[in-house]
XYZ file of C-alpha atoms in Angstrom:
609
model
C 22.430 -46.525 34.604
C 24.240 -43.470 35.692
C 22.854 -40.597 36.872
C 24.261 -37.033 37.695
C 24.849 -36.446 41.752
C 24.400 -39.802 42.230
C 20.798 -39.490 42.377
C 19.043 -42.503 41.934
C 15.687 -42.192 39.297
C 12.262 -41.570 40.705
C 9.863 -44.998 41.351
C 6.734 -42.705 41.520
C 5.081 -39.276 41.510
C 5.363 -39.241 45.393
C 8.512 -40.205 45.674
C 9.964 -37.749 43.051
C 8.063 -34.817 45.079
C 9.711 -35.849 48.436
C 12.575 -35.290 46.399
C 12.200 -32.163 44.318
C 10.165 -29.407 45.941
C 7.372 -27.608 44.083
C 7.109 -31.003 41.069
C 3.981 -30.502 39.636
C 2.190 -34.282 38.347
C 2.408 -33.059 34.747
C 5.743 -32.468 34.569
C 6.911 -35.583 36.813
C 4.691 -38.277 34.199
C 5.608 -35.938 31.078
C 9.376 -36.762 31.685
C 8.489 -39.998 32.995
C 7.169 -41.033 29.766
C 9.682 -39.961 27.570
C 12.791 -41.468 29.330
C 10.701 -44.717 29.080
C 10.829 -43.869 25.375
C 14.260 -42.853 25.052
C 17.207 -45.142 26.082
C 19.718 -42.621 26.377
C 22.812 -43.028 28.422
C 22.406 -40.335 31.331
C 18.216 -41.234 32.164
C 18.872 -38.654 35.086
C 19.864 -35.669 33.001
C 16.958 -36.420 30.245
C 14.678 -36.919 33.089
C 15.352 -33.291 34.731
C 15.729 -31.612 31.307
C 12.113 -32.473 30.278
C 10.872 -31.351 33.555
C 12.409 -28.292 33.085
C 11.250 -28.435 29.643
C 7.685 -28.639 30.920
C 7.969 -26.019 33.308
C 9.140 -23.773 30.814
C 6.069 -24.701 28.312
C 3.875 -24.336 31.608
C 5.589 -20.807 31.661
C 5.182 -19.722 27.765
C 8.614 -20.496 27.204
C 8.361 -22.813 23.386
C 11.664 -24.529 24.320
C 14.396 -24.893 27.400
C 16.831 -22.847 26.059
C 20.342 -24.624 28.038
C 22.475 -21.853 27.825
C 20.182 -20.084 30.563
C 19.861 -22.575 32.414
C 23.045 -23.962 32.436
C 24.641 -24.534 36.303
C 21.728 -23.976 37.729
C 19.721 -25.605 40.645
C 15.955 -26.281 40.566
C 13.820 -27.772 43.060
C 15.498 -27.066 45.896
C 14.358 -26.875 49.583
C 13.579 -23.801 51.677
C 17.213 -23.896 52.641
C 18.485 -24.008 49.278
C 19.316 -27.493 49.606
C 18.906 -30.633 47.519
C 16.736 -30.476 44.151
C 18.973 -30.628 41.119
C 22.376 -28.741 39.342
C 22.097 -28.480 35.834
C 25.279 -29.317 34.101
C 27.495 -27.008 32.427
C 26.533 -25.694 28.897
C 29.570 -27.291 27.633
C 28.976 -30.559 29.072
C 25.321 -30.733 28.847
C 25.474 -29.627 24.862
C 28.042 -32.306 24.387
C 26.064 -35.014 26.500
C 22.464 -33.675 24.727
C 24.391 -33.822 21.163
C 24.982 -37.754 21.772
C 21.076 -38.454 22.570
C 19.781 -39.016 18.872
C 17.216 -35.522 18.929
C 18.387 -34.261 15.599
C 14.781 -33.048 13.935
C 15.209 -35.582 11.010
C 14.975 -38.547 13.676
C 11.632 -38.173 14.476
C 11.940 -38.412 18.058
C 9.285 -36.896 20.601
C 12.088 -34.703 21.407
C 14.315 -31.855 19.040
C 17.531 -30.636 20.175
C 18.757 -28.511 17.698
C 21.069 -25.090 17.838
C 21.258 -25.136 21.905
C 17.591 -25.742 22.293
C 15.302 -28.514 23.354
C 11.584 -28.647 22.245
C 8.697 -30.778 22.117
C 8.427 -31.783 18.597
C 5.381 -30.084 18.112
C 6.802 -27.344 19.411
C 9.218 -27.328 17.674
C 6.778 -27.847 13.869
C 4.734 -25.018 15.429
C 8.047 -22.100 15.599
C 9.492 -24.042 12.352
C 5.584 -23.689 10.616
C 5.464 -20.500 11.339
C 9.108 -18.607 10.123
C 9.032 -20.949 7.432
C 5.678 -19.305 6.219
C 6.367 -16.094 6.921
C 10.027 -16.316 5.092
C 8.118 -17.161 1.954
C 6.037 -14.231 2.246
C 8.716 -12.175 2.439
C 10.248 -13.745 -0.279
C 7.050 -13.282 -2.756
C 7.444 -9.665 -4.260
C 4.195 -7.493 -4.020
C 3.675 -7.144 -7.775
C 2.629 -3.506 -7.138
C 3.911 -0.245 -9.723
C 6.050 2.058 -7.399
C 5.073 5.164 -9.635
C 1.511 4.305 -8.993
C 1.656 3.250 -4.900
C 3.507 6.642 -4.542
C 0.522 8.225 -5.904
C -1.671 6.303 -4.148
C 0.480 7.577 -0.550
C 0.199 10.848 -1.989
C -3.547 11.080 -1.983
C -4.249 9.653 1.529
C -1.384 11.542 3.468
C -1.777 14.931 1.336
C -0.510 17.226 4.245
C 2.185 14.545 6.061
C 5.591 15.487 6.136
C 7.553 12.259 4.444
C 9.154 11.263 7.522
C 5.492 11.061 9.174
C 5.567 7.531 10.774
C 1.808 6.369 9.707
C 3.110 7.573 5.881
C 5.944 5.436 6.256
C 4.789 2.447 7.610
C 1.657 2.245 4.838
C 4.222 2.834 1.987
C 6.652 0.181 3.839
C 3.515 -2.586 3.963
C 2.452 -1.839 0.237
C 6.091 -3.328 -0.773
C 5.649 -6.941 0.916
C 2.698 -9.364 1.498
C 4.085 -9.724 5.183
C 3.798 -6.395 7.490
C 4.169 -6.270 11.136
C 2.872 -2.792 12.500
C 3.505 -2.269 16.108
C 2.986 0.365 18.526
C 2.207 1.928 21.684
C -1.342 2.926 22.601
C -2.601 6.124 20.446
C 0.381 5.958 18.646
C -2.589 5.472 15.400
C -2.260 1.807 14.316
C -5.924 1.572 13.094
C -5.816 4.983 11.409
C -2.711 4.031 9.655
C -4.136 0.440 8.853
C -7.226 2.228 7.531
C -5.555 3.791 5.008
C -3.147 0.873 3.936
C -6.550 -1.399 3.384
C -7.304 1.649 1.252
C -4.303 2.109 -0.564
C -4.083 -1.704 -0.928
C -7.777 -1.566 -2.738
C -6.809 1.397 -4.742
C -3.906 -0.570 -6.382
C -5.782 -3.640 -6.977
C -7.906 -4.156 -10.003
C -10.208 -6.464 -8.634
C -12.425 -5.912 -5.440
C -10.131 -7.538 -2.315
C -11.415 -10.316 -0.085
C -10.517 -8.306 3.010
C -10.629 -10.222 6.448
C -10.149 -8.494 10.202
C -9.590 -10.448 12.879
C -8.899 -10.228 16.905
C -8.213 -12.412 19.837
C -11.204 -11.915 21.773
C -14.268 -10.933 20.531
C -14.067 -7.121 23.011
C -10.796 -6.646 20.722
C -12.499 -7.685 17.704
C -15.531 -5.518 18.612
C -12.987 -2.439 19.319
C -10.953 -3.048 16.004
C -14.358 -2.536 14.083
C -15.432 0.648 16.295
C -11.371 2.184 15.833
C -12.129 1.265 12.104
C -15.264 2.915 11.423
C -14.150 6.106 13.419
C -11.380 6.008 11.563
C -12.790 5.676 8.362
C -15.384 8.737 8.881
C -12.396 11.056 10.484
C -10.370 10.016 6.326
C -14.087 10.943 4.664
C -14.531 13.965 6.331
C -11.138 14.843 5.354
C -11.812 14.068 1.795
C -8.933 11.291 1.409
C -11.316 8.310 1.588
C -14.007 8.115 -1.110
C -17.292 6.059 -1.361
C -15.358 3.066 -2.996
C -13.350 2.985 0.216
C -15.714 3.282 1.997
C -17.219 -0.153 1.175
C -14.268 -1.754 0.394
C -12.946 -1.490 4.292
C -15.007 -4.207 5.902
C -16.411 -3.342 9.476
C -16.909 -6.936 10.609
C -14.103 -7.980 12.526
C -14.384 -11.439 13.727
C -12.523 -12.848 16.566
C -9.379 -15.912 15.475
C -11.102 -18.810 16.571
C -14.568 -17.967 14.471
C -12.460 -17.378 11.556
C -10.870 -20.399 11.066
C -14.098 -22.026 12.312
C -13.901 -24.072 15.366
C -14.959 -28.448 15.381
C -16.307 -28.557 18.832
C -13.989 -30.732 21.069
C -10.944 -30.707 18.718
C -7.909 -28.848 18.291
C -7.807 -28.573 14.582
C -10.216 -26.207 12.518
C -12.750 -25.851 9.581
C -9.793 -24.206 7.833
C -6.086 -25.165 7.072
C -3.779 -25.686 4.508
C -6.014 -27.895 2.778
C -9.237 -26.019 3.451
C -7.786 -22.376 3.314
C -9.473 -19.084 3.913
C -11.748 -17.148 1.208
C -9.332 -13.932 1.621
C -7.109 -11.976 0.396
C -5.720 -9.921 2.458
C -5.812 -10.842 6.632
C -5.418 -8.204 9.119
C -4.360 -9.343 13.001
C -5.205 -6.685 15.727
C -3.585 -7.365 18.996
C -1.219 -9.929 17.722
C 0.617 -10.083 20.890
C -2.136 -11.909 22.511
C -1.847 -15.123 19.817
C 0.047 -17.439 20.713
C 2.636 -19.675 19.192
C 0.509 -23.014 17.902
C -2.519 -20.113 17.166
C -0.064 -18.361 14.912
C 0.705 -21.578 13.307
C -2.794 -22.522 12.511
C -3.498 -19.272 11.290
C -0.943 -18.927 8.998
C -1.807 -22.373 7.692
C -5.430 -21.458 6.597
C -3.923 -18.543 5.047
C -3.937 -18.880 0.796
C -0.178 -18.803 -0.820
C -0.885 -15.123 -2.362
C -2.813 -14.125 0.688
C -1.560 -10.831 2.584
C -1.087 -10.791 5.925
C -1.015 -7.393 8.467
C 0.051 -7.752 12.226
C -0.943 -4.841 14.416
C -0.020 -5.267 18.443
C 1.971 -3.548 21.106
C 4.977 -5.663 21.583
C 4.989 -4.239 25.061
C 1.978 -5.915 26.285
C 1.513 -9.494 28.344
C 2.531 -11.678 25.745
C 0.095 -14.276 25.401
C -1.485 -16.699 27.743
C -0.074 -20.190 26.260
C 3.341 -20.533 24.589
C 5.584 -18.071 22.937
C 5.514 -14.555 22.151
C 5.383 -14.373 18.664
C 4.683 -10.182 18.002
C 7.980 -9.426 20.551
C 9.915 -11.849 18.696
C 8.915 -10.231 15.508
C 9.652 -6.665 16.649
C 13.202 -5.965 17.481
C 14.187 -2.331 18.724
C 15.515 -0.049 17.804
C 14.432 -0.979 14.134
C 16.973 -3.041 13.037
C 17.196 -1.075 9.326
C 15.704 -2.453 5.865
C 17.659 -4.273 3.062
C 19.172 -2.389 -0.230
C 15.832 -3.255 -1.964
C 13.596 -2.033 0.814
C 15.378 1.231 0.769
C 15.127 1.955 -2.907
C 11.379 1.063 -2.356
C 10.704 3.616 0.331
C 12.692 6.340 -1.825
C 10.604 5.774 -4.276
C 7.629 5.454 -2.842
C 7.586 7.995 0.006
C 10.384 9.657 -0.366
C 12.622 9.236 2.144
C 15.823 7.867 3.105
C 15.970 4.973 5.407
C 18.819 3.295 7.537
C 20.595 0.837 6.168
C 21.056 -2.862 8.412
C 23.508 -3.160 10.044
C 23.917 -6.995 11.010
C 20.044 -8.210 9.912
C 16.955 -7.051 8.463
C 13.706 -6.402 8.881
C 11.701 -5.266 5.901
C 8.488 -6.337 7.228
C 8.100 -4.183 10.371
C 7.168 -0.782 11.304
C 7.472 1.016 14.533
C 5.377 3.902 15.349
C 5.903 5.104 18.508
C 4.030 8.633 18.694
C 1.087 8.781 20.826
C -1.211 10.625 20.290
C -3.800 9.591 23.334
C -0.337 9.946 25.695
C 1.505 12.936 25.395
C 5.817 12.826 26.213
C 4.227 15.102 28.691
C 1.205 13.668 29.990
C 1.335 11.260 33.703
C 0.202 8.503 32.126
C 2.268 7.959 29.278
C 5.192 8.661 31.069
C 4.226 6.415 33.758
C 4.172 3.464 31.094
C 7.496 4.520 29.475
C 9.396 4.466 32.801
C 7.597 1.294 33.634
C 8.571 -0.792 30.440
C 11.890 0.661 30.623
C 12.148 -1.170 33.838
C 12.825 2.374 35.828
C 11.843 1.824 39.208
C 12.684 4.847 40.391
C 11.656 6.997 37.864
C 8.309 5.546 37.785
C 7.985 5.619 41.291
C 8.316 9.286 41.053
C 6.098 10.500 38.051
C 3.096 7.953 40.180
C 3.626 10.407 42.915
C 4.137 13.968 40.800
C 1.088 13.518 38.394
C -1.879 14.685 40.316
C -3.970 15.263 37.168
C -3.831 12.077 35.955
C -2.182 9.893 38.674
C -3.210 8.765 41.601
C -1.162 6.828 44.253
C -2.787 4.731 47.527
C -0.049 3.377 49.429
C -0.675 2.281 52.788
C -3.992 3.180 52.816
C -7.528 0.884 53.592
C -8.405 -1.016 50.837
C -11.772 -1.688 50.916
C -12.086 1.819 52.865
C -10.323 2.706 48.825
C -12.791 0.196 47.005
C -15.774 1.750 48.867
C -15.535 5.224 47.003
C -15.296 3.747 43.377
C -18.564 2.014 44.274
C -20.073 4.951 45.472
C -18.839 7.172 42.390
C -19.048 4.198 39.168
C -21.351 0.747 40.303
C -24.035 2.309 41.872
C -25.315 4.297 39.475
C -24.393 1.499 37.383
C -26.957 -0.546 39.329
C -29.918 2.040 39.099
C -29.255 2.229 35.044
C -32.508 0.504 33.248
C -30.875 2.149 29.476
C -28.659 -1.226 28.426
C -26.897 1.284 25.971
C -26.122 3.809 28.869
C -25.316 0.862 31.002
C -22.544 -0.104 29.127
C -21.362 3.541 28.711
C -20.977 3.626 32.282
C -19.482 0.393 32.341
C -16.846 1.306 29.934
C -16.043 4.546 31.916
C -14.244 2.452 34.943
C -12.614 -0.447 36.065
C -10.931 -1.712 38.887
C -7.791 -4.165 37.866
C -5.680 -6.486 40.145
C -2.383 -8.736 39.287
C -3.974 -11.653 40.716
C -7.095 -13.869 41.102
C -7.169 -14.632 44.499
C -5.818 -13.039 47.620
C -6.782 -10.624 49.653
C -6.017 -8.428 46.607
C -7.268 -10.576 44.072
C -10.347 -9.892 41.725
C -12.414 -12.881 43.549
C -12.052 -11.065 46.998
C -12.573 -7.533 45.775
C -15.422 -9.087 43.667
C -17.067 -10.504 46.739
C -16.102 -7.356 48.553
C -18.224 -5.017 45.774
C -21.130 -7.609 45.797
C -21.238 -7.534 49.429
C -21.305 -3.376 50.100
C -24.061 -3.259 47.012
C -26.508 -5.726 48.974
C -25.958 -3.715 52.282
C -26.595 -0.994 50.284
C -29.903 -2.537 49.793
C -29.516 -2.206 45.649
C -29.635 -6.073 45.605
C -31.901 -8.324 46.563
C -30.778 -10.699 49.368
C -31.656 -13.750 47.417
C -29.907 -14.838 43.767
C -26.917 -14.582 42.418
C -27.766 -12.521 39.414
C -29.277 -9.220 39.734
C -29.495 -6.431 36.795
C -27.003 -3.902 36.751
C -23.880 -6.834 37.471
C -21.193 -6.557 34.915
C -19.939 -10.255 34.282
C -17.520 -12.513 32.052
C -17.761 -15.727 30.090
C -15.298 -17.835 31.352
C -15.289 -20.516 28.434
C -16.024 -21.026 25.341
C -19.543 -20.728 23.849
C -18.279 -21.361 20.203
C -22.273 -21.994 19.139
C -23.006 -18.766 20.655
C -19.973 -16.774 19.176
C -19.146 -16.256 22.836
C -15.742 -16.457 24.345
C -13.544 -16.757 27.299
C -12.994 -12.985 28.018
C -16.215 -11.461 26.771
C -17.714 -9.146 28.739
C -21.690 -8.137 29.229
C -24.061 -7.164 31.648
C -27.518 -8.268 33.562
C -30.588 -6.005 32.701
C -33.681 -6.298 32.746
C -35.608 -7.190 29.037
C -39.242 -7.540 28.672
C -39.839 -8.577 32.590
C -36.824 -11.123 32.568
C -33.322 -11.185 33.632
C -31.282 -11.435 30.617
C -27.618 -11.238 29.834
C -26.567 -8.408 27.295
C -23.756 -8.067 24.938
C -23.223 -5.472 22.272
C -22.518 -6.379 19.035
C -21.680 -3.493 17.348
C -24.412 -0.849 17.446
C -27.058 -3.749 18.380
C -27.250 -5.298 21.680
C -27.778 -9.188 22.036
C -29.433 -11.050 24.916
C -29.083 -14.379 26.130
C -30.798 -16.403 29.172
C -28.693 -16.967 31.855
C -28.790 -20.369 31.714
C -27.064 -20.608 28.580
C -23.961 -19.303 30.068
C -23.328 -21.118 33.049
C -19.717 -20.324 33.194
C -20.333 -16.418 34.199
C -18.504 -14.597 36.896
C -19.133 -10.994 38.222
C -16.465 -8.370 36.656
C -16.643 -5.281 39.171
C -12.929 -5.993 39.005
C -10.696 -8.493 36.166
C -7.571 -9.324 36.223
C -5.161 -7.716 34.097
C -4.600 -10.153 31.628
C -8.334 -10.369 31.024
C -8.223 -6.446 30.000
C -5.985 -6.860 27.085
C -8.306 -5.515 24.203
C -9.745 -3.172 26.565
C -9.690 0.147 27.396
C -11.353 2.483 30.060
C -11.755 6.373 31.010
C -10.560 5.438 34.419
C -8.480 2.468 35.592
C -7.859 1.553 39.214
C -4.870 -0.881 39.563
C -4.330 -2.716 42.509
C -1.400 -4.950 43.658
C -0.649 -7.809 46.238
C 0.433 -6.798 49.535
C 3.360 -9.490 48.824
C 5.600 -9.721 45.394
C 3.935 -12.347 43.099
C 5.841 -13.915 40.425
C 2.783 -12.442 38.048
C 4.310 -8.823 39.161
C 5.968 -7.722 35.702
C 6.789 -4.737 33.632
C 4.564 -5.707 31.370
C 1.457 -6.253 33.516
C 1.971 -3.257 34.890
C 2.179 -1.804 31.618
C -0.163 -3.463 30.386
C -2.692 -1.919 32.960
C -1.101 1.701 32.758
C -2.050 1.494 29.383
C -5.984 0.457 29.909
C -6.793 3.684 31.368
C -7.349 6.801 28.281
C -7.477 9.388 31.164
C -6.697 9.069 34.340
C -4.948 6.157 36.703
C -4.852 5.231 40.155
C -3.013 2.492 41.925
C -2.949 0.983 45.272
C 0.813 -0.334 45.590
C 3.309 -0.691 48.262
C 6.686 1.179 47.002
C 8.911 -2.222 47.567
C 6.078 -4.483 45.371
C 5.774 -2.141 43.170
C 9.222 -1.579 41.988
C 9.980 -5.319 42.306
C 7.280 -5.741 39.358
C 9.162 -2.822 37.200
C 12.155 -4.552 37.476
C 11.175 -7.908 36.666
C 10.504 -8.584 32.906
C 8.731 -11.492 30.968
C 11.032 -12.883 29.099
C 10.289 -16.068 26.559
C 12.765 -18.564 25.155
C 11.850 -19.452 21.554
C 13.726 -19.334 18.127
C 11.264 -17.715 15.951
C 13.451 -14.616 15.141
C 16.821 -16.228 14.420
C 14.980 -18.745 12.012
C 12.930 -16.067 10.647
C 16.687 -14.148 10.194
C 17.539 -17.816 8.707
C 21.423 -17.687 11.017
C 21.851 -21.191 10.979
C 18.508 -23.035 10.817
């Protein structure tokens, strides 16, 4: 066979790592197998464009996307040396073109429009714009004369360019809405009054259905929900028929669709779909690609479907990054028929598109928790705009709500946020308080382990408590400790990311969770997979918020170090932010962005697929 450098093929695992540096095993047998499957012409380029592939699913990439990686070298020694060159696009699109991928020849493999997926991969991004371009296409049915009434009564004093008003009248026109925004920039307030409106201009009572990621982000969507609601009675636009009709049970994804123990699949699909008729997504940014897919799936063929997220945010753990690839900016403008709409509904004028559309989204981007003013939301709008500088400069101006430790002890640092937040936490025998308290402050880092890492400064924390004699020398558990599930606990409603705490409960150790105003508890050993949560990562916060956040980053730059983590953790804290960061790492993570390969938007947009 012939093979690119005159590299020879790979006889095992072992000998492909003495080759190329850094191979992980699943890659190396993932490409392994396929070439076994495929007799394609040039084994060497297919071999080392599915481990690239795999990388890039390992990375939340849904495809290799050759035009960036075209001409470039990959495993290479420390001295740059060796690994493998990529071809150049035009060669390796012409070579790729002659391999027999085409989507129709059911292959493991899709190349199609300068991309390379795993076919499920490639059903899951496919599944998903091809769903979402029917929605679009499937007119709301609703009376303009009446839905501008409707706007009328529950924004009586906005002006008509007010962003909430807009983006309620633009989501009554469509049974797809996207509604993204920054933190307080009012995405459950203006949700709140769409499930309203959407009820008012129904006839029949709607099958309304909220869900979240993880059940703190469900349990915050239903607090954010019921404020929001009593803030709209008090103000007389919300009645006692909206009232009931605005559920306040949001459920997390997974117990939505209802989960089979040990399988991938759920009580609910296309087959089985959901009793609803109208779904609302809160932090859509953490879902994933083949989540997405399943959802939409379960959903009914008249259902309506609301995404709320910050595009802004870590995109989600596994593959793809479905609410960024949804929510171009600047706002791309609305179609002919979208404009007429709006007019006609609220009032206003809207810009036309220019080269696309996108009828379905809505941008609000006025806070109202972070002021253009304020430290910290100028902190985060310098940070995702990838100004190092600039950031670097309002972290060390904003005394009043920003605090910066460079160069500084930190556990000398740590010691004084135990002292002021876990060890009154640890004295607290009031579960309700306790979790007031706990809510108050937390201490985030980029990474698990390191000297900076939440396993070290969780050890750290344990450590100075016991000396402090507040724990008893023996057992791990002790009331007072914060922790996290780790895994899932789907016959408990429990899941990775949930938070609780260890208290006391009749004379026995218990662990607590709040579920809504009532607080559950649980024997220990029913969640074996716990870990103490003095400090959590940053992914783990998403969902979260706190009065006061305390960021910490590695001493060295981590590939982790992002824009978006860091914005992501700005954005935890409601009032007031330190950090512990060396200048150099931190502006190395404000210039470095996530960025995800996938084709969702241009098939959503339909140019060429």
């Amino acid at each position: 066979m012939r093979c690119s450098e005159g590299m020879s093929m790979y006889d095992s695992y072992l000998h492909c790592r003495r080759k190329l540096q850094g191979i992980e095993p699943i890659d190396y047998y993932l490409a392994d197998s396929l070439c076994n499957h495929l007799p394609v012409r040039d084994q060497s380029l297919l071999f080392h464009s599915v481990l690239l592939l795999s990388v890039s699913l390992r990375e939340g990439h849904s495809c290799l996307k050759l035009e960036a990686e075209a001409g470039n070298r990959y495993w290479q020694d420390e001295a740059g040396k060796g690994g493998f060159v990529f071809p150049d696009l035009e060669s390796w699109l012409a070579e790729m073109s002659d391999w027999g991928l085409e989507p129709e020849a059911g292959q493991p493999l899709v190349f199609e429009y300068r991309r390379l997926y795993l076919r499920r991969y490639r059903t899951f991004e496919k599944g998903v714009s091809d769903r979402l371009r029917r929605m679009q296409a499937q007119p709301a049915g609703l009376v303009p004369a009446r839905a501008a009434e409707v706007l009328a009564q529950l924004f009586p004093d906005a002006q008509p360019d007010d962003q909430q008003r807009l983006a309620v009248a633009n989501a009554l026109g469509q049974r797809f809405s996207v509604i993204s925004g920054g933190p307080g920039t009012g995405k459950t307030f203006t949700v709140t009054r769409l499930l309203a409106a959407m009820q008012r201009l129904h006839d029949h009572a709607l099958r309304i259905t909220m869900v979240a990621p993880t059940g703190k982000a469900a349990q915050r969507l239903n607090e954010s929900v019921i404020a929001a609601k009593n803030w709209l009675k008090t103000q007389g636009m919300l009645d006692k028929a909206d009232m009931a009709a605005i559920p306040e049970d949001a459920a997390t994804v997974h117990r939505c669709l209802g989960v089979i123990p040990g399988q991938h699949e759920f009580q609910h699909h296309a087959d089985n779909p959901l009793a609803v008729d109208l779904l609302l997504v809160d932090e859509a940014s953490m879902i994933d690609l083949p989540m997405m897919y399943r959802l939409l799936q379960a959903l009914p063929a008249e259902a309506m479907l609301v995404l709320l997220g910050d595009p802004d945010q870590l995109p989600s753990v596994s593959a793809g990054s479905v609410l960024a690839d949804l929510t171009p900016r600047p706002h791309p403008g609305y179609s002919q028929a979208k404009r007429d709409w709006l007019e006609t509904v609220a009032g206003v004028q809207t810009p036309d598109a220019s080269n696309r559309e996108a009828d379905y989204l809505s941008l609000l981007s006025s806070s109202r928790r972070f002021s253009d003013e304020g430290g910290i939301g100028r902190l985060a709008a310098a940070v995702i705009a990838g100004d190092a500088e600039e950031s670097w400069r309002v972290l060390n101006g904003e005394p009043e709500t920003l605090c910066l430790q460079p160069g500084t002890d930190l556990y000398a640092w740590l010691d004084t946020w135990i002292e002021a937040f876990y060890v009154p936490l640890l004295t607290c025998h009031d579960a309700l308080q306790a979790f007031d308290m706990l809510s108050a402050f937390r201490i985030l880092s980029v990474t698990r382990g390191g000297d900076q890492g939440v396993e070290q400064i969780n050890t750290y924390i344990d450590a100075q408590l016991r000396r402090r004699g507040l724990i008893a020398a023996d057992g791990k558990w002790y009331s007072g400790c914060p922790v996290m599930v780790t895994s899932n606990h789907y016959e408990l409603d429990l899941f990775n990311g949930d938070t609780g705490l260890m208290m006391k409960h009749n004379g026995r150790l218990r662990v607590v969770f709040p579920r809504g105003d009532e607080l559950r508890y649980l024997s220990p050993s029913r969640l074996p997979s716990l870990e103490a949560v003095y400090a959590m990562t940053v992914h783990k916060t998403q969902g979260s918020e706190f009065g006061k956040v305390a960021l910490v980053l590695p001493d060295t730059d981590q590939p982790l170090n992002s824009r978006e983590l860091l914005y992501t953790g700005i954005t935890r804290a409601r009032n007031e932010l330190s950090v512990w960061a060396d200048e150099t790492i931190w502006k190395q993570g404000v210039r470095r962005s996530v960025n995800r390969y996938s084709g969702l938007m241009e098939r959503l947009l339909n140019r060429g697929y």
